[in-house]
Amino acid sequence: MEISLIQGILIGLITAFCYSGQLLGIYTNRALVMSFFVGVVLGDLQTALTFGALAELAYMGFGVGAGGTVPPNPVGPGIIGTIMVITLKQQGVTPESALALSFPFAVLFQLVTTAIYTIFSGNVKWSKNAIEQGKYKRFNLIANSTYLAFIVAGFLIGILAALSRPGLQAFVEALPNWLINGFSVAGGLIPAIGFAMILSVMLEKSLTPYVLLGYICAAYLELPTMAVAMMGTVFALIQYYGKDKTIVGEESIKENGQAALMEEEDFSNGI
């Protein structure tokens, strides 16, 4: 599948919007969101969403940075991975193998992000000097320079990724089939690792039964994802409203206990 110049420009604009969205807090830099838009442009939404959901499982976990570590950037699978899985189907690229092959790009784009933050790390000092000198237009430009840099970098990443598809194809064709199959296996394990990283942060002993129940429903009962999600919603509502009743009950017990103590004190004082 060939990518036209118009499609390349659209992918560049999409990448610019999604990549810079992390500074606005609108979560457009998630793999699933980028895969959706790229799938619309390339005309294969089903494959794009399948890959995006797979990548999202992995990169939700990678988004949990331990200490001072910086996780890989979801732009790697969201843009590069989606382009690969849609355009290189005939070369045997599966969503799992595309996820593994896009991982180095995710690390590279995170280095680009770190470089941008480093270049504009003096913005606070420059903005202060601009305000003191009364140059408010200059201050406005400096204040938005990091965001503008993310837009430019995102556009370049997107359009170069789209127009370099022949290079990606030549790279994949140079790989032996056994290695691509190995990437497929490794790519299938990455979401499990990402999900395990999430559980290592969020899981508590009291929530372990719910995790096991979800696994049983998905693996043994073979319930669809929506059914498992709805079942989780039911238990979440039970937990939420049950906790409110417990709190109300404890407050009532405390109030009754305090009233009883006051009555005993009044009775003692009367004697």
mmCIF file of C-alpha atoms in Angstrom:
data_model
loop_
_atom_site.group_PDB
_atom_site.id
_atom_site.type_symbol
_atom_site.label_atom_id
_atom_site.label_comp_id
_atom_site.label_asym_id
_atom_site.label_seq_id
_atom_site.Cartn_x
_atom_site.Cartn_y
_atom_site.Cartn_z
ATOM 1 C CA MET A 1 0.000 0.000 0.000
ATOM 2 C CA GLU A 2 1.369 3.384 -1.031
ATOM 3 C CA ILE A 3 0.938 6.572 1.006
ATOM 4 C CA SER A 4 0.272 9.711 -1.051
ATOM 5 C CA LEU A 5 1.700 13.135 -0.287
ATOM 6 C CA ILE A 6 -1.714 14.363 0.889
ATOM 7 C CA GLN A 7 -1.987 11.433 3.291
ATOM 8 C CA GLY A 8 1.552 12.127 4.498
ATOM 9 C CA ILE A 9 0.685 15.767 5.219
ATOM 10 C CA LEU A 10 -2.488 14.725 7.053
ATOM 11 C CA ILE A 11 -0.531 12.234 9.166
ATOM 12 C CA GLY A 12 1.983 14.997 9.905
ATOM 13 C CA LEU A 13 -0.792 17.333 11.072
ATOM 14 C CA ILE A 14 -2.323 14.546 13.172
ATOM 15 C CA THR A 15 1.025 13.820 14.798
ATOM 16 C CA ALA A 16 1.572 17.521 15.493
ATOM 17 C CA PHE A 17 -1.836 17.782 17.180
ATOM 18 C CA CYS A 18 -1.493 14.563 19.180
ATOM 19 C CA TYR A 19 2.163 15.056 20.148
ATOM 20 C CA SER A 20 1.640 18.634 21.390
ATOM 21 C CA GLY A 21 -1.584 17.649 23.161
ATOM 22 C CA GLN A 22 0.394 16.245 26.089
ATOM 23 C CA LEU A 23 1.230 19.835 27.082
ATOM 24 C CA LEU A 24 -2.477 20.705 27.136
ATOM 25 C CA GLY A 25 -3.452 17.705 29.278
ATOM 26 C CA ILE A 26 -5.965 16.371 26.748
ATOM 27 C CA TYR A 27 -4.309 12.937 26.360
ATOM 28 C CA THR A 28 -4.139 13.035 22.570
ATOM 29 C CA ASN A 29 -0.670 11.483 22.759
ATOM 30 C CA ARG A 30 -2.112 8.068 23.607
ATOM 31 C CA ALA A 31 -1.405 5.231 21.166
ATOM 32 C CA LEU A 32 -5.080 4.391 20.658
ATOM 33 C CA VAL A 33 -5.996 7.984 19.732
ATOM 34 C CA MET A 34 -3.163 8.300 17.213
ATOM 35 C CA SER A 35 -3.905 4.876 15.724
ATOM 36 C CA PHE A 36 -7.537 5.888 15.224
ATOM 37 C CA PHE A 37 -6.663 9.030 13.247
ATOM 38 C CA VAL A 38 -3.988 7.286 11.170
ATOM 39 C CA GLY A 39 -6.467 4.483 10.413
ATOM 40 C CA VAL A 40 -9.004 7.038 9.172
ATOM 41 C CA VAL A 41 -6.418 8.625 6.860
ATOM 42 C CA LEU A 42 -5.152 5.301 5.493
ATOM 43 C CA GLY A 43 -8.635 3.793 5.164
ATOM 44 C CA ASP A 44 -8.214 0.773 7.462
ATOM 45 C CA LEU A 45 -9.831 1.702 10.738
ATOM 46 C CA GLN A 46 -10.373 -1.862 11.969
ATOM 47 C CA THR A 47 -6.695 -2.814 11.750
ATOM 48 C CA ALA A 48 -5.684 0.521 13.265
ATOM 49 C CA LEU A 49 -7.973 0.122 16.291
ATOM 50 C CA THR A 50 -6.878 -3.486 16.807
ATOM 51 C CA PHE A 51 -3.263 -2.399 16.895
ATOM 52 C CA GLY A 52 -4.029 0.730 18.950
ATOM 53 C CA ALA A 53 -5.791 -1.296 21.646
ATOM 54 C CA LEU A 54 -2.847 -3.698 21.801
ATOM 55 C CA ALA A 55 -0.361 -0.825 22.062
ATOM 56 C CA GLU A 56 -2.456 0.979 24.662
ATOM 57 C CA LEU A 57 -2.286 -2.005 27.025
ATOM 58 C CA ALA A 58 1.496 -1.891 26.868
ATOM 59 C CA TYR A 59 2.010 1.859 27.021
ATOM 60 C CA MET A 60 -0.430 2.410 29.880
ATOM 61 C CA GLY A 61 2.091 0.480 31.949
ATOM 62 C CA PHE A 62 5.092 2.207 30.385
ATOM 63 C CA GLY A 63 3.480 5.502 31.311
ATOM 64 C CA VAL A 64 4.191 4.705 34.950
ATOM 65 C CA GLY A 65 7.717 6.073 35.336
ATOM 66 C CA ALA A 66 9.545 4.615 38.315
ATOM 67 C CA GLY A 67 11.620 7.243 40.088
ATOM 68 C CA GLY A 68 13.354 9.497 37.599
ATOM 69 C CA THR A 69 13.022 7.149 34.628
ATOM 70 C CA VAL A 70 11.369 8.371 31.442
ATOM 71 C CA PRO A 71 9.068 5.838 29.722
ATOM 72 C CA PRO A 72 9.013 5.317 25.923
ATOM 73 C CA ASN A 73 6.762 7.707 24.002
ATOM 74 C CA PRO A 74 3.467 6.321 22.598
ATOM 75 C CA VAL A 75 4.082 8.222 19.347
ATOM 76 C CA GLY A 76 6.267 5.271 18.323
ATOM 77 C CA PRO A 77 3.474 2.701 18.105
ATOM 78 C CA GLY A 78 0.703 5.256 17.561
ATOM 79 C CA ILE A 79 2.181 6.600 14.314
ATOM 80 C CA ILE A 80 5.031 4.362 13.132
ATOM 81 C CA GLY A 81 3.472 1.109 14.342
ATOM 82 C CA THR A 82 0.075 1.869 12.820
ATOM 83 C CA ILE A 83 1.635 2.788 9.476
ATOM 84 C CA MET A 84 3.606 -0.456 9.503
ATOM 85 C CA VAL A 85 0.717 -2.734 10.419
ATOM 86 C CA ILE A 86 -1.589 -1.219 7.771
ATOM 87 C CA THR A 87 0.815 -0.840 4.863
ATOM 88 C CA LEU A 88 2.992 -3.937 5.377
ATOM 89 C CA LYS A 89 0.342 -6.640 5.795
ATOM 90 C CA GLN A 90 1.550 -8.407 2.666
ATOM 91 C CA GLN A 91 5.039 -8.670 4.177
ATOM 92 C CA GLY A 92 3.678 -10.623 7.146
ATOM 93 C CA VAL A 93 3.657 -7.779 9.671
ATOM 94 C CA THR A 94 1.092 -8.482 12.402
ATOM 95 C CA PRO A 95 -0.074 -6.096 15.146
ATOM 96 C CA GLU A 96 2.196 -7.933 17.614
ATOM 97 C CA SER A 97 5.288 -7.706 15.406
ATOM 98 C CA ALA A 98 4.543 -4.066 14.542
ATOM 99 C CA LEU A 99 4.373 -3.277 18.259
ATOM 100 C CA ALA A 100 7.798 -4.803 18.827
ATOM 101 C CA LEU A 101 9.303 -3.157 15.728
ATOM 102 C CA SER A 102 7.983 0.278 16.754
ATOM 103 C CA PHE A 103 9.504 0.122 20.235
ATOM 104 C CA PRO A 104 12.901 1.615 19.197
ATOM 105 C CA PHE A 105 11.036 4.559 17.649
ATOM 106 C CA ALA A 106 9.173 5.059 20.927
ATOM 107 C CA VAL A 107 12.511 5.369 22.726
ATOM 108 C CA LEU A 108 13.838 7.720 20.022
ATOM 109 C CA PHE A 109 10.821 10.025 20.217
ATOM 110 C CA GLN A 110 11.141 10.204 23.979
ATOM 111 C CA LEU A 111 14.721 11.390 23.468
ATOM 112 C CA VAL A 112 13.332 14.058 21.127
ATOM 113 C CA THR A 113 10.880 15.099 23.845
ATOM 114 C CA THR A 114 13.675 15.327 26.414
ATOM 115 C CA ALA A 115 15.779 17.377 23.983
ATOM 116 C CA ILE A 116 12.947 19.880 23.440
ATOM 117 C CA TYR A 117 12.438 20.296 27.178
ATOM 118 C CA THR A 118 16.199 20.798 27.604
ATOM 119 C CA ILE A 119 16.451 23.405 24.837
ATOM 120 C CA PHE A 120 13.620 25.481 26.291
ATOM 121 C CA SER A 121 14.551 24.961 29.957
ATOM 122 C CA GLY A 122 15.545 28.635 30.226
ATOM 123 C CA ASN A 123 12.091 29.903 29.292
ATOM 124 C CA VAL A 124 11.320 31.070 32.824
ATOM 125 C CA LYS A 125 14.390 33.295 32.983
ATOM 126 C CA TRP A 126 13.874 34.614 29.446
ATOM 127 C CA SER A 127 10.201 35.331 30.165
ATOM 128 C CA LYS A 128 11.114 37.224 33.337
ATOM 129 C CA ASN A 129 13.619 39.364 31.451
ATOM 130 C CA ALA A 130 11.053 40.092 28.722
ATOM 131 C CA ILE A 131 8.482 41.237 31.314
ATOM 132 C CA GLU A 132 11.019 43.451 33.090
ATOM 133 C CA GLN A 133 11.909 45.075 29.757
ATOM 134 C CA GLY A 134 8.233 45.556 28.873
ATOM 135 C CA LYS A 135 8.476 43.368 25.757
ATOM 136 C CA TYR A 136 5.179 41.523 26.136
ATOM 137 C CA LYS A 137 5.035 40.205 22.567
ATOM 138 C CA ARG A 138 8.416 38.609 23.148
ATOM 139 C CA PHE A 139 7.133 37.175 26.436
ATOM 140 C CA ASN A 140 4.102 35.696 24.656
ATOM 141 C CA LEU A 141 6.364 34.044 22.077
ATOM 142 C CA ILE A 142 8.696 32.633 24.734
ATOM 143 C CA ALA A 143 5.779 31.366 26.831
ATOM 144 C CA ASN A 144 4.421 29.376 23.875
ATOM 145 C CA SER A 145 7.751 28.366 22.339
ATOM 146 C CA THR A 146 7.788 24.869 23.866
ATOM 147 C CA TYR A 147 4.309 24.147 22.565
ATOM 148 C CA LEU A 148 5.236 25.440 19.106
ATOM 149 C CA ALA A 149 8.364 23.268 19.133
ATOM 150 C CA PHE A 150 6.233 20.206 19.891
ATOM 151 C CA ILE A 151 3.951 21.068 16.960
ATOM 152 C CA VAL A 152 6.877 21.417 14.537
ATOM 153 C CA ALA A 153 8.606 18.269 15.801
ATOM 154 C CA GLY A 154 5.355 16.298 15.649
ATOM 155 C CA PHE A 155 4.657 17.389 12.087
ATOM 156 C CA LEU A 156 8.159 16.422 10.956
ATOM 157 C CA ILE A 157 7.909 13.042 12.702
ATOM 158 C CA GLY A 158 4.537 12.300 11.131
ATOM 159 C CA ILE A 159 5.297 13.307 7.555
ATOM 160 C CA LEU A 160 8.738 11.658 7.564
ATOM 161 C CA ALA A 161 7.245 8.449 8.961
ATOM 162 C CA ALA A 162 4.577 8.426 6.249
ATOM 163 C CA LEU A 163 6.872 9.245 3.345
ATOM 164 C CA SER A 164 9.589 6.832 4.501
ATOM 165 C CA ARG A 165 7.254 3.861 4.152
ATOM 166 C CA PRO A 166 9.357 2.363 1.301
ATOM 167 C CA GLY A 167 12.314 2.363 3.661
ATOM 168 C CA LEU A 168 10.263 0.595 6.323
ATOM 169 C CA GLN A 169 9.168 -1.944 3.735
ATOM 170 C CA ALA A 170 12.763 -2.591 2.637
ATOM 171 C CA PHE A 171 13.768 -3.012 6.270
ATOM 172 C CA VAL A 172 10.989 -5.514 6.986
ATOM 173 C CA GLU A 173 11.636 -7.457 3.787
ATOM 174 C CA ALA A 174 15.295 -7.784 4.786
ATOM 175 C CA LEU A 175 14.295 -9.553 7.999
ATOM 176 C CA PRO A 176 13.974 -13.359 7.913
ATOM 177 C CA ASN A 177 10.568 -14.880 8.633
ATOM 178 C CA TRP A 178 11.748 -16.516 11.863
ATOM 179 C CA LEU A 179 12.798 -13.109 13.210
ATOM 180 C CA ILE A 180 9.444 -11.529 12.311
ATOM 181 C CA ASN A 181 7.700 -14.434 14.052
ATOM 182 C CA GLY A 182 9.900 -13.803 17.056
ATOM 183 C CA PHE A 183 8.892 -10.154 17.060
ATOM 184 C CA SER A 184 5.268 -11.278 16.982
ATOM 185 C CA VAL A 185 5.808 -13.376 20.101
ATOM 186 C CA ALA A 186 7.695 -10.563 21.830
ATOM 187 C CA GLY A 187 5.026 -8.047 20.825
ATOM 188 C CA GLY A 188 2.365 -10.285 22.336
ATOM 189 C CA LEU A 189 4.248 -10.264 25.651
ATOM 190 C CA ILE A 190 4.747 -6.481 25.799
ATOM 191 C CA PRO A 191 1.072 -5.705 26.698
ATOM 192 C CA ALA A 192 1.256 -8.309 29.466
ATOM 193 C CA ILE A 193 4.363 -6.609 30.838
ATOM 194 C CA GLY A 194 2.683 -3.214 30.643
ATOM 195 C CA PHE A 195 -0.420 -4.470 32.415
ATOM 196 C CA ALA A 196 1.750 -6.116 35.090
ATOM 197 C CA MET A 197 3.473 -2.765 35.664
ATOM 198 C CA ILE A 198 0.080 -1.136 36.215
ATOM 199 C CA LEU A 199 -0.963 -3.836 38.680
ATOM 200 C CA SER A 200 2.319 -3.518 40.583
ATOM 201 C CA VAL A 201 1.404 0.114 41.312
ATOM 202 C CA MET A 202 -2.377 -0.089 41.725
ATOM 203 C CA LEU A 203 -3.106 -3.574 43.046
ATOM 204 C CA GLU A 204 -4.031 -4.002 46.701
ATOM 205 C CA LYS A 205 -4.780 -7.217 48.573
ATOM 206 C CA SER A 206 -8.450 -6.301 48.857
ATOM 207 C CA LEU A 207 -8.700 -5.963 45.051
ATOM 208 C CA THR A 208 -7.043 -9.295 44.215
ATOM 209 C CA PRO A 209 -10.383 -11.215 43.997
ATOM 210 C CA TYR A 210 -11.645 -8.780 41.359
ATOM 211 C CA VAL A 211 -8.489 -9.238 39.284
ATOM 212 C CA LEU A 212 -8.842 -13.015 39.433
ATOM 213 C CA LEU A 213 -12.531 -12.782 38.570
ATOM 214 C CA GLY A 214 -11.758 -10.653 35.513
ATOM 215 C CA TYR A 215 -9.119 -13.138 34.389
ATOM 216 C CA ILE A 216 -11.526 -16.060 34.781
ATOM 217 C CA CYS A 217 -14.252 -14.241 32.831
ATOM 218 C CA ALA A 218 -11.900 -13.392 29.961
ATOM 219 C CA ALA A 219 -9.739 -16.526 29.770
ATOM 220 C CA TYR A 220 -12.102 -19.374 30.758
ATOM 221 C CA LEU A 221 -15.639 -18.052 30.307
ATOM 222 C CA GLU A 222 -14.534 -16.216 27.125
ATOM 223 C CA LEU A 223 -16.778 -13.236 27.794
ATOM 224 C CA PRO A 224 -16.362 -10.242 25.436
ATOM 225 C CA THR A 225 -14.525 -7.161 26.627
ATOM 226 C CA MET A 226 -17.701 -5.119 27.107
ATOM 227 C CA ALA A 227 -19.241 -7.830 29.285
ATOM 228 C CA VAL A 228 -16.153 -7.924 31.511
ATOM 229 C CA ALA A 229 -16.133 -4.101 31.685
ATOM 230 C CA MET A 230 -19.825 -4.005 32.641
ATOM 231 C CA MET A 231 -19.252 -6.641 35.319
ATOM 232 C CA GLY A 232 -16.396 -4.534 36.672
ATOM 233 C CA THR A 233 -18.700 -1.517 36.715
ATOM 234 C CA VAL A 234 -21.245 -3.432 38.808
ATOM 235 C CA PHE A 235 -18.644 -4.390 41.400
ATOM 236 C CA ALA A 236 -17.281 -0.829 41.423
ATOM 237 C CA LEU A 237 -20.762 0.532 42.152
ATOM 238 C CA ILE A 238 -21.264 -2.052 44.911
ATOM 239 C CA GLN A 239 -17.939 -1.066 46.434
ATOM 240 C CA TYR A 240 -18.679 2.651 46.138
ATOM 241 C CA TYR A 241 -22.183 2.667 47.600
ATOM 242 C CA GLY A 242 -21.333 0.023 50.172
ATOM 243 C CA LYS A 243 -18.510 2.188 51.448
ATOM 244 C CA ASP A 244 -20.881 5.141 51.853
ATOM 245 C CA LYS A 245 -23.270 3.038 53.944
ATOM 246 C CA THR A 246 -20.379 1.796 56.060
ATOM 247 C CA ILE A 247 -19.272 5.363 56.742
ATOM 248 C CA VAL A 248 -22.815 6.430 57.603
ATOM 249 C CA GLY A 249 -23.174 3.419 59.901
ATOM 250 C CA GLU A 250 -19.901 4.191 61.684
ATOM 251 C CA GLU A 251 -20.936 7.831 62.152
ATOM 252 C CA SER A 252 -24.281 6.714 63.612
ATOM 253 C CA ILE A 253 -22.514 4.374 66.036
ATOM 254 C CA LYS A 254 -20.187 7.192 67.112
ATOM 255 C CA GLU A 255 -23.092 9.587 67.595
ATOM 256 C CA ASN A 256 -25.064 7.008 69.595
ATOM 257 C CA GLY A 257 -21.976 6.267 71.686
ATOM 258 C CA GLN A 258 -21.410 9.933 72.404
ATOM 259 C CA ALA A 259 -25.088 10.382 73.343
ATOM 260 C CA ALA A 260 -24.876 7.421 75.718
ATOM 261 C CA LEU A 261 -21.765 8.842 77.378
ATOM 262 C CA MET A 262 -23.459 12.210 77.822
ATOM 263 C CA GLU A 263 -26.471 10.542 79.420
ATOM 264 C CA GLU A 264 -24.197 8.623 81.802
ATOM 265 C CA GLU A 265 -22.401 11.829 82.745
ATOM 266 C CA ASP A 266 -25.719 13.635 83.371
ATOM 267 C CA PHE A 267 -26.934 10.738 85.472
ATOM 268 C CA SER A 268 -23.693 10.707 87.490
ATOM 269 C CA ASN A 269 -23.878 14.473 88.042
ATOM 270 C CA GLY A 270 -27.506 14.137 89.150
ATOM 271 C CA ILE A 271 -26.511 11.590 91.778
#
